[in-house]
Coordinates of N, CA and C and ligand atoms in Angstrom, one line a residue:
X183 N -20.0 -12.6 -10.2 CA -18.7 -13.2 -10.3 C -18.7 -14.7 -10.1
X184 N -18.1 -15.4 -10.9 CA -18.2 -16.9 -10.8 C -17.3 -17.3 -9.6
X185 N -17.5 -18.6 -9.2 CA -16.7 -19.0 -8.0 C -15.2 -19.1 -8.3
X186 N -14.9 -19.4 -9.6 CA -13.5 -19.5 -10.0 C -13.2 -18.4 -11.0
X187 N -12.7 -17.2 -10.4 CA -12.6 -16.1 -11.3 C -11.5 -16.2 -12.4
X188 N -11.7 -15.6 -13.5 CA -10.7 -15.6 -14.5 C -9.7 -14.4 -14.3
X189 N -8.4 -14.7 -14.3 CA -7.4 -13.7 -14.0 C -6.7 -13.3 -15.3
X190 N -6.5 -12.1 -15.5 CA -5.8 -11.6 -16.7 C -4.6 -10.8 -16.2
X191 N -3.4 -11.1 -16.7 CA -2.2 -10.4 -16.2 C -2.2 -9.0 -16.6
X192 N -1.9 -8.1 -15.6 CA -1.7 -6.7 -15.8 C -0.3 -6.3 -15.7
X193 N 0.4 -6.8 -14.7 CA 1.9 -6.5 -14.5 C 2.6 -7.8 -14.1
X194 N 3.6 -8.1 -14.9 CA 4.4 -9.3 -14.6 C 5.3 -9.1 -13.4
X195 N 5.8 -10.1 -12.8 CA 6.8 -10.0 -11.7 C 8.0 -9.1 -12.1
X196 N 8.5 -9.2 -13.3 CA 9.6 -8.4 -13.8 C 9.2 -6.9 -13.8
X197 N 8.0 -6.7 -14.3 CA 7.6 -5.3 -14.4 C 7.4 -4.7 -13.0
X198 N 6.9 -5.5 -12.1 CA 6.8 -5.0 -10.7 C 8.2 -4.8 -10.1
X199 N 9.1 -5.7 -10.3 CA 10.4 -5.5 -9.8 C 11.1 -4.2 -10.3
X200 N 10.9 -3.9 -11.6 CA 11.4 -2.7 -12.1 C 10.8 -1.5 -11.4
X201 N 9.5 -1.6 -11.2 CA 8.8 -0.5 -10.5 C 9.3 -0.3 -9.1
X202 N 9.5 -1.4 -8.4 CA 9.9 -1.3 -7.0 C 11.3 -0.7 -6.9
X203 N 12.2 -1.1 -7.9 CA 13.5 -0.5 -8.0 C 13.5 1.0 -8.2
X204 N 12.6 1.5 -9.1 CA 12.4 2.9 -9.4 C 12.0 3.6 -8.1
X205 N 11.0 3.1 -7.4 CA 10.5 3.7 -6.2 C 11.6 3.7 -5.1
X206 N 12.4 2.6 -5.0 CA 13.5 2.6 -4.0 C 14.5 3.7 -4.3
X207 N 14.8 3.9 -5.6 CA 15.8 4.9 -5.9 C 15.3 6.3 -5.5
X208 N 14.0 6.6 -5.8 CA 13.5 7.9 -5.4 C 13.5 8.0 -3.9
X209 N 13.1 7.0 -3.2 CA 13.0 7.0 -1.7 C 14.4 7.2 -1.1
X210 N 15.4 6.5 -1.7 CA 16.8 6.6 -1.2 C 17.3 8.0 -1.3
X211 N 17.0 8.6 -2.5 CA 17.4 10.0 -2.7 C 16.9 10.9 -1.6
X212 N 15.7 10.7 -1.2 CA 15.0 11.7 -0.3 C 15.2 11.3 1.2
X213 N 15.5 10.1 1.5 CA 15.5 9.6 2.9 C 16.8 9.0 3.4
X214 N 17.8 9.0 2.6 CA 19.0 8.2 3.0 C 19.7 8.8 4.3
X215 N 19.5 10.1 4.5 CA 20.1 10.7 5.7 C 19.1 11.0 6.8
X216 N 17.9 10.5 6.7 CA 16.8 10.8 7.6 C 16.3 9.8 8.6
X217 N 16.9 8.6 8.5 CA 16.5 7.5 9.4 C 15.0 7.4 9.5
X218 N 14.3 7.2 8.4 CA 12.8 7.2 8.4 C 12.2 6.0 9.0
X219 N 10.9 6.1 9.3 CA 10.1 5.0 9.7 C 9.1 4.7 8.6
X220 N 9.2 3.5 8.0 CA 8.3 3.1 6.9 C 7.2 2.3 7.6
X221 N 5.9 2.8 7.4 CA 4.8 2.2 8.0 C 3.9 1.6 7.0
X222 N 3.8 0.2 7.0 CA 3.0 -0.5 6.0 C 1.6 -0.6 6.5
X223 N 0.6 -0.6 5.6 CA -0.8 -0.7 6.0 C -1.2 -2.2 5.6
X224 N -1.4 -2.9 6.7 CA -1.7 -4.4 6.6 C -3.1 -4.6 6.1
X225 N -3.4 -5.7 5.4 CA -2.4 -6.7 5.2 C -1.7 -6.5 3.8
X226 N -2.4 -5.9 2.9 CA -1.9 -5.9 1.5 C -0.5 -5.4 1.2
X227 N 0.0 -4.6 2.1 CA 1.3 -4.0 1.8 C 2.5 -4.8 2.1
X228 N 2.3 -6.0 2.7 CA 3.5 -6.7 3.3 C 4.4 -7.2 2.2
X229 N 3.9 -7.6 1.1 CA 4.8 -8.2 0.0 C 5.6 -7.0 -0.6
X230 N 5.0 -5.9 -0.9 CA 5.7 -4.7 -1.5 C 6.7 -4.2 -0.5
X231 N 6.3 -4.1 0.8 CA 7.2 -3.6 1.9 C 8.4 -4.5 1.9
X232 N 8.2 -5.8 1.9 CA 9.4 -6.8 2.0 C 10.4 -6.6 0.8
X233 N 9.9 -6.4 -0.4 CA 10.8 -6.2 -1.5 C 11.4 -4.8 -1.5
X234 N 10.6 -3.8 -1.1 CA 11.1 -2.4 -1.1 C 12.3 -2.2 -0.1
X235 N 12.1 -2.7 1.1 CA 13.1 -2.4 2.1 C 14.5 -3.1 1.8
X236 N 14.4 -4.2 1.1 CA 15.6 -4.9 0.7 C 16.4 -4.2 -0.4
X237 N 15.8 -3.2 -0.9 CA 16.5 -2.3 -1.9 C 17.0 -1.0 -1.3
X238 N 16.7 -0.8 0.0 CA 17.1 0.4 0.7 C 18.3 0.1 1.6
X239 N 19.4 0.7 1.2 CA 20.6 0.3 2.0 C 21.1 1.5 2.9
X240 N 20.1 1.9 3.7 CA 20.4 3.0 4.7 C 19.6 2.7 5.9
X241 N 19.9 3.3 7.1 CA 19.1 3.1 8.3 C 17.7 3.5 8.2
X242 N 16.8 2.5 8.5 CA 15.4 2.8 8.5 C 14.7 1.9 9.5
X243 N 13.5 2.2 9.9 CA 12.7 1.3 10.8 C 11.4 0.9 10.1
X244 N 10.9 -0.2 10.5 CA 9.6 -0.7 9.9 C 8.5 -0.8 11.0
X245 N 7.4 -0.3 10.6 CA 6.2 -0.5 11.5 C 5.0 -0.8 10.6
X246 N 3.9 -1.3 11.3 CA 2.7 -1.6 10.5 C 1.5 -1.0 11.3
X247 N 0.5 -0.7 10.5 CA -0.8 -0.4 11.1 C -1.8 -1.3 10.4
X248 N -2.9 -1.6 11.1 CA -3.9 -2.5 10.5 C -5.3 -1.8 10.7
X249 N -6.1 -1.8 9.7 CA -7.4 -1.1 9.7 C -8.5 -2.2 9.5
X250 N -9.7 -1.9 9.9 CA -10.8 -2.7 9.5 C -11.9 -1.8 9.0
X251 N -12.6 -2.3 8.0 CA -13.8 -1.6 7.6 C -15.0 -2.5 7.9
X252 N -16.1 -1.9 8.2 CA -17.3 -2.8 8.6 C -18.5 -2.2 8.1
X253 N -19.6 -2.9 8.2 CA -20.9 -2.4 7.8 C -21.1 -2.3 6.3
X254 N -20.4 -3.2 5.5 CA -20.6 -3.2 4.1 C -19.9 -2.1 3.4
X255 N -18.6 -2.3 3.2 CA -17.8 -1.3 2.4 C -17.2 -0.2 3.2
X256 N -16.4 0.6 2.5 CA -15.7 1.6 3.2 C -16.4 2.9 3.0
X257 N -16.5 3.7 4.1 CA -17.0 5.0 4.0 C -16.5 5.8 5.2
X258 N -16.4 7.1 5.1 CA -15.9 7.8 6.3 C -16.6 7.4 7.5
X259 N -15.9 7.1 8.6 CA -16.5 6.7 9.9 C -16.7 5.3 10.0
X260 N -16.5 4.5 8.9 CA -16.6 3.1 9.0 C -15.3 2.3 9.1
X261 N -14.2 3.1 9.0 CA -12.9 2.5 9.1 C -12.4 2.7 10.5
X262 N -11.9 1.6 11.1 CA -11.3 1.6 12.4 C -9.9 1.1 12.5
X263 N -9.2 1.7 13.4 CA -7.8 1.2 13.6 C -7.8 -0.1 14.5
X264 N -7.2 -1.1 14.0 CA -7.1 -2.4 14.7 C -5.8 -2.6 15.4
X265 N -4.7 -2.1 14.7 CA -3.4 -2.2 15.2 C -2.6 -0.9 14.9
X266 N -2.1 -0.3 16.0 CA -1.4 1.0 15.8 C 0.1 0.7 15.8
X267 N 0.9 1.7 15.4 CA 2.3 1.6 15.5 C 2.8 1.4 16.9
X268 N 3.9 0.7 17.1 CA 4.3 0.3 18.4 C 5.4 1.3 18.9
X269 N 6.1 2.0 18.0 CA 7.1 3.0 18.5 C 6.6 4.4 18.3
X270 N 7.4 5.3 19.0 CA 7.0 6.7 18.9 C 7.4 7.3 17.6
X271 N 6.5 8.0 16.9 CA 6.9 8.6 15.6 C 7.0 10.1 15.7
X272 N 6.8 10.7 16.9 CA 6.9 12.1 17.0 C 8.3 12.6 16.6
X273 N 8.3 13.6 15.7 CA 9.6 14.1 15.3 C 10.4 13.3 14.3
X274 N 9.8 12.2 13.9 CA 10.5 11.3 12.9 C 9.9 11.5 11.5
X275 N 10.7 11.1 10.6 CA 10.3 11.2 9.2 C 9.6 9.9 8.8
X276 N 8.3 10.0 8.5 CA 7.4 8.8 8.3 C 7.0 8.7 6.8
X277 N 7.1 7.5 6.3 CA 6.7 7.2 5.0 C 5.7 6.0 5.0
X278 N 4.4 6.3 4.7 CA 3.4 5.3 4.7 C 3.5 4.5 3.4
X279 N 3.4 3.2 3.5 CA 3.5 2.3 2.4 C 2.2 1.5 2.1
X280 N 1.6 1.7 1.0 CA 0.4 1.1 0.6 C 0.6 0.2 -0.6
X281 N -0.3 -0.8 -0.8 CA -0.3 -1.6 -2.0 C -1.2 -1.0 -3.0
X282 N -2.3 -0.5 -2.6 CA -3.2 0.1 -3.6 C -4.0 1.2 -2.9
X283 N -4.3 2.3 -3.7 CA -5.2 3.3 -3.3 C -6.4 3.3 -4.2
X284 N -7.5 3.1 -3.6 CA -8.8 2.9 -4.4 C -9.7 4.2 -4.2
X285 N -10.6 4.1 -3.2 CA -11.4 5.2 -2.9 C -10.6 6.3 -2.2
X286 N -9.5 5.9 -1.6 CA -8.6 6.9 -0.9 C -9.0 7.0 0.6
X287 N -10.1 6.4 1.0 CA -10.6 6.5 2.4 C -9.7 5.9 3.4
X288 N -9.1 4.7 3.1 CA -8.2 4.1 4.0 C -7.0 5.0 4.3
X289 N -6.4 5.4 3.2 CA -5.1 6.2 3.2 C -5.4 7.5 4.0
X290 N -6.5 8.1 3.7 CA -6.9 9.4 4.3 C -7.0 9.2 5.8
X291 N -7.6 8.1 6.2 CA -7.7 7.7 7.6 C -6.4 7.5 8.3
X292 N -5.5 6.8 7.6 CA -4.2 6.5 8.1 C -3.3 7.8 8.3
X293 N -3.4 8.6 7.2 CA -2.6 9.8 7.3 C -3.0 10.8 8.4
X294 N -4.4 10.9 8.5 CA -4.9 11.7 9.6 C -4.5 11.2 11.0
X295 N -4.6 9.9 11.1 CA -4.3 9.2 12.4 C -2.8 9.5 12.7
X296 N -1.9 9.2 11.8 CA -0.5 9.3 12.0 C -0.1 10.8 12.2
X297 N -0.7 11.7 11.4 CA -0.4 13.1 11.5 C -0.6 13.7 12.9
X298 N -1.6 13.1 13.7 CA -1.8 13.6 15.0 C -0.7 13.3 16.0
X299 N 0.2 12.3 15.5 CA 1.3 11.9 16.4 C 2.5 12.8 16.1
X300 N 2.3 13.9 15.3 CA 3.3 14.9 15.1 C 4.7 14.4 14.5
X301 N 4.7 13.6 13.5 CA 5.9 13.3 12.8 C 6.6 14.5 12.2
X302 N 7.9 14.4 12.0 CA 8.6 15.6 11.4 C 8.1 15.7 9.9
X303 N 7.9 14.6 9.3 CA 7.3 14.7 7.9 C 6.5 13.4 7.7
X304 N 5.5 13.5 6.8 CA 4.6 12.4 6.6 C 4.3 12.3 5.1
X305 N 4.8 11.3 4.5 CA 4.6 11.1 3.0 C 4.0 9.8 2.7
X306 N 3.6 9.6 1.4 CA 2.9 8.4 1.0 C 3.5 7.8 -0.2
X307 N 3.7 6.5 -0.1 CA 4.2 5.7 -1.3 C 3.2 4.6 -1.5
X308 N 2.8 4.4 -2.8 CA 1.9 3.3 -3.1 C 2.4 2.6 -4.3
X309 N 2.3 1.3 -4.3 CA 2.7 0.5 -5.5 C 1.7 0.8 -6.6
X310 N 0.4 0.7 -6.3 CA -0.6 0.9 -7.4 C -1.6 1.9 -6.9
X311 N -2.2 2.5 -8.0 CA -3.2 3.6 -7.8 C -4.3 3.3 -8.8
X312 N -5.6 3.4 -8.2 CA -6.7 3.3 -9.1 C -7.5 4.6 -9.0
X313 N -7.1 5.6 -9.8 CA -7.7 6.9 -9.6 C -9.2 7.0 -10.0
X314 N -9.6 6.1 -10.9 CA -11.0 6.1 -11.3 C -12.0 5.9 -10.2
X315 N -11.5 5.3 -9.1 CA -12.4 5.0 -8.0 C -12.4 6.0 -6.8
X316 N -11.6 7.1 -7.0 CA -11.3 8.0 -5.9 C -12.5 8.7 -5.4
X317 N -12.7 8.7 -4.1 CA -13.8 9.5 -3.4 C -13.3 10.7 -2.7
X318 N -12.0 10.6 -2.2 CA -11.4 11.8 -1.5 C -10.0 12.0 -2.2
X319 N -9.6 13.3 -2.2 CA -8.3 13.6 -2.8 C -7.2 13.0 -1.9
X320 N -6.2 12.4 -2.6 CA -5.1 11.9 -1.9 C -3.8 12.4 -2.7
X321 N -2.9 12.9 -1.9 CA -1.6 13.4 -2.6 C -0.6 12.2 -2.4
X322 N -0.2 11.6 -3.6 CA 0.7 10.5 -3.6 C 2.1 11.1 -3.9
X323 N 3.0 10.8 -3.0 CA 4.4 11.3 -3.1 C 5.3 10.4 -4.0
X324 N 5.0 9.0 -3.9 CA 5.8 8.1 -4.6 C 4.8 7.1 -5.2
X325 N 4.6 7.1 -6.5 CA 3.6 6.2 -7.2 C 4.3 5.3 -8.1
X326 N 3.9 4.0 -8.0 CA 4.4 3.0 -8.9 C 3.6 2.8 -10.1
X327 N 2.5 2.2 -10.1 CA 1.7 1.8 -11.3 C 0.3 2.3 -11.2
X328 N -0.3 2.8 -12.2 CA -1.7 3.2 -12.3 C -2.5 2.0 -12.9
X329 N -3.5 1.6 -12.2 CA -4.3 0.4 -12.7 C -5.7 0.9 -13.1
X330 N -6.3 0.1 -14.0 CA -7.6 0.4 -14.5 C -8.7 0.1 -13.5
X331 N -9.9 0.5 -13.8 CA -11.0 0.3 -12.9 C -11.5 -1.1 -12.9
X332 N -10.7 -2.1 -12.5 CA -11.0 -3.5 -12.4 C -10.5 -4.0 -11.0
X333 N -11.1 -5.0 -10.6 CA -10.7 -5.6 -9.3 C -9.3 -6.3 -9.6
X334 N -8.3 -5.9 -8.8 CA -7.0 -6.5 -9.0 C -6.5 -7.4 -7.8
X335 N -5.7 -8.4 -8.1 CA -5.2 -9.3 -7.1 C -3.8 -9.6 -7.4
X336 N -3.1 -10.1 -6.4 CA -1.7 -10.6 -6.6 C -0.7 -9.6 -5.9
X337 N 0.5 -10.1 -5.7 CA 1.5 -9.3 -5.0 C 1.0 -8.7 -3.7
X338 N 0.3 -9.5 -2.9 CA -0.1 -9.0 -1.6 C -1.6 -8.6 -1.6
X339 N -2.2 -8.4 -2.8 CA -3.6 -7.9 -2.9 C -4.5 -9.1 -3.0
X340 N -5.6 -9.1 -2.2 CA -6.4 -10.3 -2.2 C -7.8 -10.0 -2.8
X341 N -8.5 -11.1 -3.0 CA -9.9 -11.2 -3.3 C -10.5 -12.2 -2.3
X342 N -11.2 -11.8 -1.3 CA -11.7 -12.7 -0.2 C -10.6 -13.5 0.4
X343 N -9.4 -12.9 0.6 CA -8.2 -13.5 1.2 C -7.5 -14.4 0.2
X344 N -7.9 -14.5 -1.0 CA -7.2 -15.3 -2.0 C -6.3 -14.5 -2.8
X345 N -5.3 -15.2 -3.4 CA -4.4 -14.7 -4.5 C -3.3 -13.7 -4.0
X346 N -3.2 -13.5 -2.7 CA -2.1 -12.6 -2.3 C -0.7 -13.1 -2.7
X347 N -0.6 -14.5 -2.9 CA 0.7 -15.1 -3.1 C 1.1 -14.9 -4.6
X348 N 0.3 -14.5 -5.5 CA 0.7 -14.4 -6.9 C 1.8 -13.4 -7.1
X349 N 2.8 -13.8 -7.8 CA 4.0 -12.9 -8.0 C 3.7 -11.7 -8.9
X350 N 2.7 -11.8 -9.8 CA 2.3 -10.7 -10.6 C 1.0 -10.1 -10.1
X351 N 0.6 -9.0 -10.9 CA -0.7 -8.4 -10.5 C -1.7 -8.7 -11.7
X352 N -2.9 -9.1 -11.3 CA -3.8 -9.6 -12.3 C -5.2 -8.8 -12.1
X353 N -5.9 -8.7 -13.2 CA -7.3 -8.1 -13.2 C -8.2 -9.3 -13.1
X354 N -9.2 -9.2 -12.3 CA -10.2 -10.3 -12.3 C -11.3 -9.9 -13.3
X355 N -11.6 -10.9 -14.1 CA -12.7 -10.7 -15.1 C -14.0 -11.3 -14.6
X356 N -15.0 -10.5 -14.8 CA -16.3 -11.0 -14.4 C -16.9 -11.9 -15.6
X357 N -17.0 -13.2 -15.3 CA -17.5 -14.1 -16.3 C -19.0 -14.1 -16.4
X358 N -19.6 -13.7 -15.3 CA -21.1 -13.8 -15.3 C -21.7 -12.9 -16.3
Ligands
LIG214 C1 -6.9 -2.5 0.6 C2 -5.5 -1.8 0.4 C3 -5.7 -0.5 1.0 C4 -7.2 -0.2 0.8 C5 -7.4 0.8 -0.3 O1 -7.0 -3.0 1.9 O2 -4.5 -2.6 1.1 O3 -5.3 -0.4 2.3 O4 -7.8 -1.4 0.5 O5 -8.8 1.0 -0.5 P1 -9.4 2.4 -0.4 O6 -8.6 3.4 -1.1 O7 -10.8 2.2 -1.1 O8 -9.6 2.7 1.1 P2 -8.1 -4.0 2.3 O9 -9.2 -3.2 3.0 O10 -8.6 -4.8 1.1 O11 -7.5 -4.9 3.4 P3 -6.2 -5.9 3.2 O12 -5.0 -5.0 2.9 O13 -6.1 -6.5 4.6 O14 -6.5 -6.9 2.2

């Protein structure tokens, strides 16, 4: 990969906005009377979470978890919890918010961790999904966009902490 990667647009800001609206409508339908807790997985989900909750006009709460992976990539046992939810989720309806599901290992870790806290329900919403990279089965309840097997950036998603600020979602092309 060259030092200045070439970015190719995959989804424009308008396309993402339409997708977030579609997801918000589905979530409103299912959760408007449930006072859910939406739990974002940091860091990548924060942009999506911010746009999503502003389209939800019913009582809800927001929490975040943060994970770290170490030792060169993700694999079972190499993902650790760095920041847990601050409030009690036992008996509550919980919706996990992700920006992307790739191997599925992070999401699986998060769902197992939160499931032990005995929520009334536990579901998953992701803005993007890259099924071609999946290593473990993940059941997605609310899915926005399916992306090809390319490194993607923008709308919260980074490459070495860069490009989270981009309003659209881009594929990084390997120029090498
Ligand atoms: C990304 C993304 C997901 C995870 C998905 O986070 O936000 O949490 O990877 O990958 P997986 O399905 O292969 O586990 P990342 O580790 O890049 O951290 P960040 O959100 O802080 O950028």
